[in-house]
């Protein structure tokens, strides 16, 4: 079980990594929002925004860009899932 301080630090690390991705998504008038992150399972939930919603490449963006980035930059992240 994590403390509120540990959870905040974890969420902040994820937000920092997502910030590096947002610029590229914005070029396509899209975006990504952090919804939640479970430190115990390593699952991060994100919501796609703007033109990413309904885009045929959204699933690939989540797995190949967002998940790859987070798994390789934030300790403990194992998977990223998109939520509505």
Short mmCIF file of C-alpha atoms in Angstrom, two decimals:
data_model
loop_
_atom_site.label_atom_id
_atom_site.label_comp_id
_atom_site.label_asym_id
_atom_site.label_seq_id
_atom_site.Cartn_x
_atom_site.Cartn_y
_atom_site.Cartn_z
CA UNK A 1 0.00 0.00 0.00
CA UNK A 2 1.37 3.38 -0.93
CA UNK A 3 1.17 6.58 1.07
CA UNK A 4 -0.51 9.68 -0.37
CA UNK A 5 2.93 11.26 -0.73
CA UNK A 6 4.27 8.29 -2.70
CA UNK A 7 1.19 8.32 -4.95
CA UNK A 8 1.61 12.05 -5.63
CA UNK A 9 5.29 11.58 -6.51
CA UNK A 10 4.39 8.70 -8.85
CA UNK A 11 1.64 10.73 -10.53
CA UNK A 12 4.00 13.71 -10.87
CA UNK A 13 6.64 11.52 -12.56
CA UNK A 14 4.03 10.22 -14.99
CA UNK A 15 2.77 13.75 -15.72
CA UNK A 16 6.33 14.86 -16.44
CA UNK A 17 6.80 12.01 -18.92
CA UNK A 18 3.43 12.73 -20.55
CA UNK A 19 4.37 16.38 -20.94
CA UNK A 20 7.18 15.34 -23.29
CA UNK A 21 4.61 13.52 -25.47
CA UNK A 22 1.93 16.21 -25.50
CA UNK A 23 3.78 18.48 -27.94
CA UNK A 24 3.75 15.84 -30.65
CA UNK A 25 0.08 15.07 -30.08
CA UNK A 26 -0.77 18.78 -30.19
CA UNK A 27 0.71 18.97 -33.70
CA UNK A 28 -2.17 16.72 -34.72
CA UNK A 29 -4.67 18.68 -32.58
CA UNK A 30 -4.78 15.88 -30.02
CA UNK A 31 -3.78 15.34 -26.45
CA UNK A 32 -3.61 12.99 -23.51
CA UNK A 33 -4.82 13.32 -19.92
CA UNK A 34 -3.67 11.26 -16.94
CA UNK A 35 -6.72 9.71 -15.28
CA UNK A 36 -5.16 7.43 -12.66
CA UNK A 37 -2.17 5.24 -11.92
CA UNK A 38 -2.12 2.14 -9.74
CA UNK A 39 1.27 1.76 -8.07
CA UNK A 40 0.52 -1.82 -7.05
CA UNK A 41 -0.28 -3.14 -10.54
CA UNK A 42 1.71 -0.64 -12.60
CA UNK A 43 -1.34 0.17 -14.74
CA UNK A 44 -1.73 3.78 -15.87
CA UNK A 45 -5.09 5.01 -17.19
CA UNK A 46 -5.13 7.85 -19.71
CA UNK A 47 -7.81 9.64 -21.70
CA UNK A 48 -7.14 10.67 -25.28
CA UNK A 49 -8.26 14.21 -26.14
CA UNK A 50 -9.05 16.33 -29.17
CA UNK A 51 -8.51 14.76 -32.56
CA UNK A 52 -7.07 11.63 -30.91
CA UNK A 53 -10.61 10.67 -29.88
CA UNK A 54 -11.87 8.23 -32.48
CA UNK A 55 -8.65 8.36 -34.50
CA UNK A 56 -7.69 5.06 -36.10
CA UNK A 57 -4.17 5.45 -34.75
CA UNK A 58 -5.22 6.11 -31.13
CA UNK A 59 -4.63 2.52 -29.94
CA UNK A 60 -1.20 2.50 -31.58
CA UNK A 61 -0.40 5.87 -29.99
CA UNK A 62 -1.34 4.55 -26.55
CA UNK A 63 0.72 1.36 -26.84
CA UNK A 64 3.63 2.34 -29.08
CA UNK A 65 4.20 5.90 -27.89
CA UNK A 66 2.65 6.53 -24.49
CA UNK A 67 3.12 3.08 -22.93
CA UNK A 68 6.63 2.71 -24.35
CA UNK A 69 7.62 6.12 -23.00
CA UNK A 70 6.17 5.58 -19.53
CA UNK A 71 7.50 2.03 -19.12
CA UNK A 72 10.98 3.23 -20.03
CA UNK A 73 10.99 6.44 -17.96
CA UNK A 74 8.84 5.86 -14.86
CA UNK A 75 9.81 3.06 -12.51
CA UNK A 76 6.94 0.67 -11.83
CA UNK A 77 4.81 1.43 -14.88
CA UNK A 78 3.95 -1.82 -16.67
CA UNK A 79 0.95 -0.98 -18.84
CA UNK A 80 -1.05 1.97 -20.14
CA UNK A 81 -4.76 1.70 -20.90
CA UNK A 82 -7.03 4.25 -22.55
CA UNK A 83 -10.36 5.03 -20.90
CA UNK A 84 -13.31 6.99 -22.25
#
